[in-house]
Coordinates of N, CA and C in Angstrom, one line a residue:
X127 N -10.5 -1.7 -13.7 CA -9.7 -2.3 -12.6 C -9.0 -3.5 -13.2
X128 N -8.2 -4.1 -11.9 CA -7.1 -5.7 -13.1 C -6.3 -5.7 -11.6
X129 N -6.5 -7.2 -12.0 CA -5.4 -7.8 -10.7 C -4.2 -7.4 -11.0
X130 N -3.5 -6.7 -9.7 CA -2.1 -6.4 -9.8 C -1.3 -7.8 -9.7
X131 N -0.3 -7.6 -10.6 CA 0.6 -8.7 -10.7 C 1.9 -8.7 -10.3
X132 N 2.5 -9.3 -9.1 CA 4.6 -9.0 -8.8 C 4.6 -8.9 -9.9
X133 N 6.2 -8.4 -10.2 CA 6.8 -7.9 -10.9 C 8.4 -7.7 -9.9
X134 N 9.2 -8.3 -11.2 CA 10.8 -8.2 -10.7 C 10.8 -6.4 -10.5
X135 N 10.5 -5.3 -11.5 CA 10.5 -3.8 -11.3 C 9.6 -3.6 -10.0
X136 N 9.6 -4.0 -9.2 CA 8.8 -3.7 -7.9 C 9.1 -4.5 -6.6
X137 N 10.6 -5.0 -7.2 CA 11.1 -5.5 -6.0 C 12.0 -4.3 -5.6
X138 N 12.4 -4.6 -4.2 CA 13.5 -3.6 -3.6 C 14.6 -4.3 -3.3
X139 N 14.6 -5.2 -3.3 CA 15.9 -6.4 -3.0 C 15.7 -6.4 -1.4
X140 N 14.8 -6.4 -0.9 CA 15.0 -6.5 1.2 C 13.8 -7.0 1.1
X141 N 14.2 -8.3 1.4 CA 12.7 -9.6 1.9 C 11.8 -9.2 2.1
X142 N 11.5 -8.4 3.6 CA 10.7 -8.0 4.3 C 9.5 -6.9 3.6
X143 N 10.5 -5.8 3.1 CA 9.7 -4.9 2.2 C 9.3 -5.6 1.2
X144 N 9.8 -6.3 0.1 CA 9.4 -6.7 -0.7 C 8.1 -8.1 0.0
X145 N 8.2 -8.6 0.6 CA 7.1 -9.4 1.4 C 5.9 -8.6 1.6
X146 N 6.1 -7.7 2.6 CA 5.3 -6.9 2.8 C 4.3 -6.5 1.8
X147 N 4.9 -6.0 0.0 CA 4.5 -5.6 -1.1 C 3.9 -6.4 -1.7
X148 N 3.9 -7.6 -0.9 CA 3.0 -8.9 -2.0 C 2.2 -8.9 -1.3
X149 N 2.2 -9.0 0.0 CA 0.6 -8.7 1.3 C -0.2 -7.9 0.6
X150 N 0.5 -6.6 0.6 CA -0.2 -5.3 0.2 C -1.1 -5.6 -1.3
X151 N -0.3 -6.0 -2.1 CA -1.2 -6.2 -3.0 C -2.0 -7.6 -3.7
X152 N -1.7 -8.2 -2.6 CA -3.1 -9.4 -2.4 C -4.2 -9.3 -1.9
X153 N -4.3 -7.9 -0.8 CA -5.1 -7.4 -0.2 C -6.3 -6.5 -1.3
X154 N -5.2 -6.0 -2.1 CA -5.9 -5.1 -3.0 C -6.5 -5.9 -4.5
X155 N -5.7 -6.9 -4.5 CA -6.4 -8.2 -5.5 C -7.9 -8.7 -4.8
X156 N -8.1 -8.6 -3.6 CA -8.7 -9.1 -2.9 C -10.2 -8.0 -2.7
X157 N -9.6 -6.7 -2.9 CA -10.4 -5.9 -3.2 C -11.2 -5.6 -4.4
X158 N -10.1 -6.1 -5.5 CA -10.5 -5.8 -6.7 C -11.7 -7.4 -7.0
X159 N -11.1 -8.8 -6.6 CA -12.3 -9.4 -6.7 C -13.6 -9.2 -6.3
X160 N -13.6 -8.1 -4.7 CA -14.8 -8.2 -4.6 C -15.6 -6.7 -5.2
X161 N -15.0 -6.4 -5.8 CA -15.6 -5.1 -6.8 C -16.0 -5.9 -8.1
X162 N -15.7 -6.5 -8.4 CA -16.1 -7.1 -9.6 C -16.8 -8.3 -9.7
X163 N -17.4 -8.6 -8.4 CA -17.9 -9.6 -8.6 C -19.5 -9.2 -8.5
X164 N -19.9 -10.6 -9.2 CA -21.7 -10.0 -9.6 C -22.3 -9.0 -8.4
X165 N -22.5 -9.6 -7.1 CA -23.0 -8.6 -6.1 C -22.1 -8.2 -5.3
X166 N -22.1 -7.2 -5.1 CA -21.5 -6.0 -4.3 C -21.8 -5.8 -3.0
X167 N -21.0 -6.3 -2.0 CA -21.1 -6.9 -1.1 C -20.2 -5.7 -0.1
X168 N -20.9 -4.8 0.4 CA -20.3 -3.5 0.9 C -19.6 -4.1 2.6
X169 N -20.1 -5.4 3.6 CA -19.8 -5.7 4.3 C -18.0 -6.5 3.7
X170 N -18.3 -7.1 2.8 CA -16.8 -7.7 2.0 C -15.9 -7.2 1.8
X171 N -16.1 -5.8 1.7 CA -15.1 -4.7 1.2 C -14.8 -4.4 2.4
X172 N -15.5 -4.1 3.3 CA -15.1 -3.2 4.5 C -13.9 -4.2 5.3
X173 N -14.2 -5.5 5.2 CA -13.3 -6.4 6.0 C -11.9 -6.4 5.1
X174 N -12.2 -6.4 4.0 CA -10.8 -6.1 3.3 C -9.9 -4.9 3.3
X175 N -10.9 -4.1 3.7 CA -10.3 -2.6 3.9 C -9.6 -2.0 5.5
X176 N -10.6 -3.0 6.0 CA -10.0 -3.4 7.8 C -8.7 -3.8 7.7
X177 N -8.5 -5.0 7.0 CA -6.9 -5.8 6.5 C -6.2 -4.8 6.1
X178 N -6.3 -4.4 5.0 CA -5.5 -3.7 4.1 C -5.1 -2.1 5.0
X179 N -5.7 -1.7 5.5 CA -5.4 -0.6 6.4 C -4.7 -1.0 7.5
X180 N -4.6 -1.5 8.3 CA -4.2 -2.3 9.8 C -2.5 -2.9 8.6
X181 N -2.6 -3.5 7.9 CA -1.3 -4.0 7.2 C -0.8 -3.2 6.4
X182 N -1.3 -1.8 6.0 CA -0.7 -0.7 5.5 C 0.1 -0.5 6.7
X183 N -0.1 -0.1 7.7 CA 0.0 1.4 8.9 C 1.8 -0.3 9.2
X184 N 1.5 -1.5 9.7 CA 2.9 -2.5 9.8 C 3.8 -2.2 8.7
X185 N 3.1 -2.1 7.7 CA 4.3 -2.1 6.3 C 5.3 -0.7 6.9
X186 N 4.3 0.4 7.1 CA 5.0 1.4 7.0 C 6.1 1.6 7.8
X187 N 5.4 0.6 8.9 CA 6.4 1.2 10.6 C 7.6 0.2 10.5
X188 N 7.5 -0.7 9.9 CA 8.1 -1.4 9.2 C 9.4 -1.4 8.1
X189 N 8.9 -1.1 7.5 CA 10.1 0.0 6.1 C 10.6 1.2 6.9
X190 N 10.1 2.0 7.4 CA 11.0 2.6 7.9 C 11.6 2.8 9.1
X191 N 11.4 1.7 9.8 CA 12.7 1.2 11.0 C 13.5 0.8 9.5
X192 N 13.5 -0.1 8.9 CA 14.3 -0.7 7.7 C 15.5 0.5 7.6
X193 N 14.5 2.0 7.0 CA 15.0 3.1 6.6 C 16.1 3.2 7.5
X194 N 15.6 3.5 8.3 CA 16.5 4.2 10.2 C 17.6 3.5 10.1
X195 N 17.5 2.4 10.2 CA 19.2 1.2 10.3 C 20.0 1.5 9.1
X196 N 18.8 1.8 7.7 CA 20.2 1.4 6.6 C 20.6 3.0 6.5
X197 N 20.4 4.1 6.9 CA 20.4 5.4 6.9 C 20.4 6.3 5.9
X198 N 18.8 5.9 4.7 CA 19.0 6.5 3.8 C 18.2 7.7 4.1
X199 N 19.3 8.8 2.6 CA 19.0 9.6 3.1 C 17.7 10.5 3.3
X200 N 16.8 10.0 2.3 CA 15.6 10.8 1.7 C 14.5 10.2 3.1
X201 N 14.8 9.6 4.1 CA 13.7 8.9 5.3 C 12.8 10.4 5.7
X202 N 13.0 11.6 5.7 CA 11.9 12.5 6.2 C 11.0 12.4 5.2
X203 N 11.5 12.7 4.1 CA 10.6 13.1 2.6 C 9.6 11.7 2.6
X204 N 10.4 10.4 2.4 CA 9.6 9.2 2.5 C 8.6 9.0 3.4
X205 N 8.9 8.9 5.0 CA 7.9 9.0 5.5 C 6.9 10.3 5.9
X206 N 7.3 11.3 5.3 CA 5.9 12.0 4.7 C 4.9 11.8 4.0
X207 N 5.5 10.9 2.7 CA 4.8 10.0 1.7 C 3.6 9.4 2.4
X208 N 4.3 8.5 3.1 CA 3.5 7.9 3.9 C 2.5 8.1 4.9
X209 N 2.9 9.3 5.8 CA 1.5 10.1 6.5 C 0.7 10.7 5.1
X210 N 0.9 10.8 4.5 CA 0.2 11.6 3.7 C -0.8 10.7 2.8
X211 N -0.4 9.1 2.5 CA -0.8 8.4 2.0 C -2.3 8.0 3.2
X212 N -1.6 7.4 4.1 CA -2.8 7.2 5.2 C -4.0 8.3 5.4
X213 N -3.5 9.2 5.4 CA -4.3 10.0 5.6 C -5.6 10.4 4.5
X214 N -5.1 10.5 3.2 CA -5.7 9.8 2.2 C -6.4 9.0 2.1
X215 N -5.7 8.1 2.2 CA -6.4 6.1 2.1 C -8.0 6.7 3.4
X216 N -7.0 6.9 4.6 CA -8.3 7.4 5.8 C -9.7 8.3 5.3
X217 N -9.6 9.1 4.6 CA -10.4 9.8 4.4 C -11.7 9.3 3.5
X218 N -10.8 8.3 2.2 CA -11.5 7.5 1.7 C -12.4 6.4 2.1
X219 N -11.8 6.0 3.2 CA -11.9 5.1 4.0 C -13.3 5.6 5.0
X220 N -13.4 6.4 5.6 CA -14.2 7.0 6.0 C -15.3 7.1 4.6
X221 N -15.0 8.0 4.2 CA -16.1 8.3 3.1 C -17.1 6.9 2.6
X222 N -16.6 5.8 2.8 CA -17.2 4.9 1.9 C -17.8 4.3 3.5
X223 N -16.9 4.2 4.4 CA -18.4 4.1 6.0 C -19.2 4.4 6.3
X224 N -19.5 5.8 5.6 CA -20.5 6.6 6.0 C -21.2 6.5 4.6
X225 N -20.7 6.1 3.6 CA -21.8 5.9 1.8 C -21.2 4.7 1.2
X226 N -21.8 3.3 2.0 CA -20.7 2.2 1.4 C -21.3 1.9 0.0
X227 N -21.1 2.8 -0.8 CA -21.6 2.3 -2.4 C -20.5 1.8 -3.3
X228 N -21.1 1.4 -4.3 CA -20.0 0.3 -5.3 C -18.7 1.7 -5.6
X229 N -19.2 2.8 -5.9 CA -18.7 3.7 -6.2 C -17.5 4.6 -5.3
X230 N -17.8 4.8 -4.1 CA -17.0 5.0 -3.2 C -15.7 4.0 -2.9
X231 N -16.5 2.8 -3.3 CA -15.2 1.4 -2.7 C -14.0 1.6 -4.0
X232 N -15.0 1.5 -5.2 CA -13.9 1.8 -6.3 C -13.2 2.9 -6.3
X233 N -13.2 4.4 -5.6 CA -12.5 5.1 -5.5 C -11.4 5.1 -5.1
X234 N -12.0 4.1 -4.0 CA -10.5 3.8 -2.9 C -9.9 2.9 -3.4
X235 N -10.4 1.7 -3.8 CA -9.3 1.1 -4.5 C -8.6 1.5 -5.7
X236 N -9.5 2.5 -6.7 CA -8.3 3.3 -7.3 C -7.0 3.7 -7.3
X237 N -7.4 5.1 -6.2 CA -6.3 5.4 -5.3 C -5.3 4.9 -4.5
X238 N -5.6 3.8 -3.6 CA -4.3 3.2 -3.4 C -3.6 2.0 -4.3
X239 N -4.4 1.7 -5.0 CA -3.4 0.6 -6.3 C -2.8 1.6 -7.0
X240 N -2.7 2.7 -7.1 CA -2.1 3.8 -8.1 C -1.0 4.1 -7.7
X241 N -1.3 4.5 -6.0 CA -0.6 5.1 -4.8 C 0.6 4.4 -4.9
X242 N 0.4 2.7 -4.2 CA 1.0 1.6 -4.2 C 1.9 1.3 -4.8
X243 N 1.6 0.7 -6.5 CA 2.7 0.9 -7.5 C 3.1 1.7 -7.7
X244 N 2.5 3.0 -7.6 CA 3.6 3.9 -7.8 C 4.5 4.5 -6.9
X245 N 4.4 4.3 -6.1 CA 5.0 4.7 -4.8 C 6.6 3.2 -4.8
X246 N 6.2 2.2 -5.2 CA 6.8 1.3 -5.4 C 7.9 1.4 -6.4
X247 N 7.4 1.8 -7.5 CA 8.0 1.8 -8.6 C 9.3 3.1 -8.7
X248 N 8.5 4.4 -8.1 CA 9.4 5.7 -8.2 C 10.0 5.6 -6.8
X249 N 9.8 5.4 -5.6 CA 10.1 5.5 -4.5 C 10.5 4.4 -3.8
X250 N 10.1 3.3 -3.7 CA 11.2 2.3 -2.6 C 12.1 1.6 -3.4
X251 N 12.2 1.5 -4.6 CA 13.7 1.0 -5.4 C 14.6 2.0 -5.5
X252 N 14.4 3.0 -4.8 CA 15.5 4.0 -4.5 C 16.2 3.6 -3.0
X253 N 15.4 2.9 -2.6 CA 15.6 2.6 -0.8 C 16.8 0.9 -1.4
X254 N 16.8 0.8 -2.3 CA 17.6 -0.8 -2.8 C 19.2 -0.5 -2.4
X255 N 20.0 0.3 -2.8 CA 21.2 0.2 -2.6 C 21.4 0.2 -1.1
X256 N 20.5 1.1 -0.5 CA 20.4 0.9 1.0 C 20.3 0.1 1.6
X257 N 19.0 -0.8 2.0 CA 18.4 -1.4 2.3 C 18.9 -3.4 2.0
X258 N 19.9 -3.0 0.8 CA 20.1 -5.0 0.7 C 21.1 -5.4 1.9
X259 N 20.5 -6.1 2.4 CA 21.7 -6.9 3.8 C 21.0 -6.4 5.0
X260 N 20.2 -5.4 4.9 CA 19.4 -4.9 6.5 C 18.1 -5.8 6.6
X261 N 17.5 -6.8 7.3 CA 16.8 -7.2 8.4 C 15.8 -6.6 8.7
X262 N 14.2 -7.0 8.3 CA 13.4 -5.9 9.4 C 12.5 -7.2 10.1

């Protein structure tokens, strides 16, 4: 694991999303401290995972009103991404409520820091020509 770091390649040029993207991955910095720290503190994670979920589901509803105003085109396919991400993240999410081990927690934080920048990287800098000068 490794603290995710901004990066100019992970901006979208729209405040809000890009704001949003530094929340998102302070949350998961915040996850990755408490995975790596001496004890493993399964109530720690879960409060981070409370955050980080509850501030996923705003990001999303979020970016894509963004989408809707600037009218790009790819908004069904993207917000598929997105149910489909949650739903994921959810499942994981679950799984480690019901087995809160060191092992479960690092799964999920695997998967959405992978999710995240990548989803960042190949997908909302496509939303940039759209999205600069739109407001969310």
């Amino acid at each position: 694991m490794g603290v995710i770091t901004w990066r100019r390649q992970l901006s979208v040029g729209q405040p809000a999303i890009d704001d949003d993207h530094k929340h998102l991955i302070g949350y998961l910095n915040e996850l990755d401290a408490a995975l790596t720290s001496e004890r493993f503190q399964p109530i720690r994670v879960a409060k981070i995972l409370v955050k980080l979920l509850e501030y996923t589901k705003e990001h999303f509803a979020r970016e894509e009103r963004i989408m809707q105003v600037a009218r790009y085109p790819k908004y069904e396919e993207h917000v598929h991404q997105h149910r489909e991400a949650v739903r994921l993240v959810s499942e994981l999410s679950n799984r480690f409520s019901s087995e809160p081990t060191h092992e479960n927690a690092e799964k999920l934080y695997k998967f959405t820091a992978d999710w995240l920048v990548r989803h960042i990287i190949l997908q909302d800098t496509q939303l940039t020509p759209y999205v600069r000068g739109v407001w969310g």
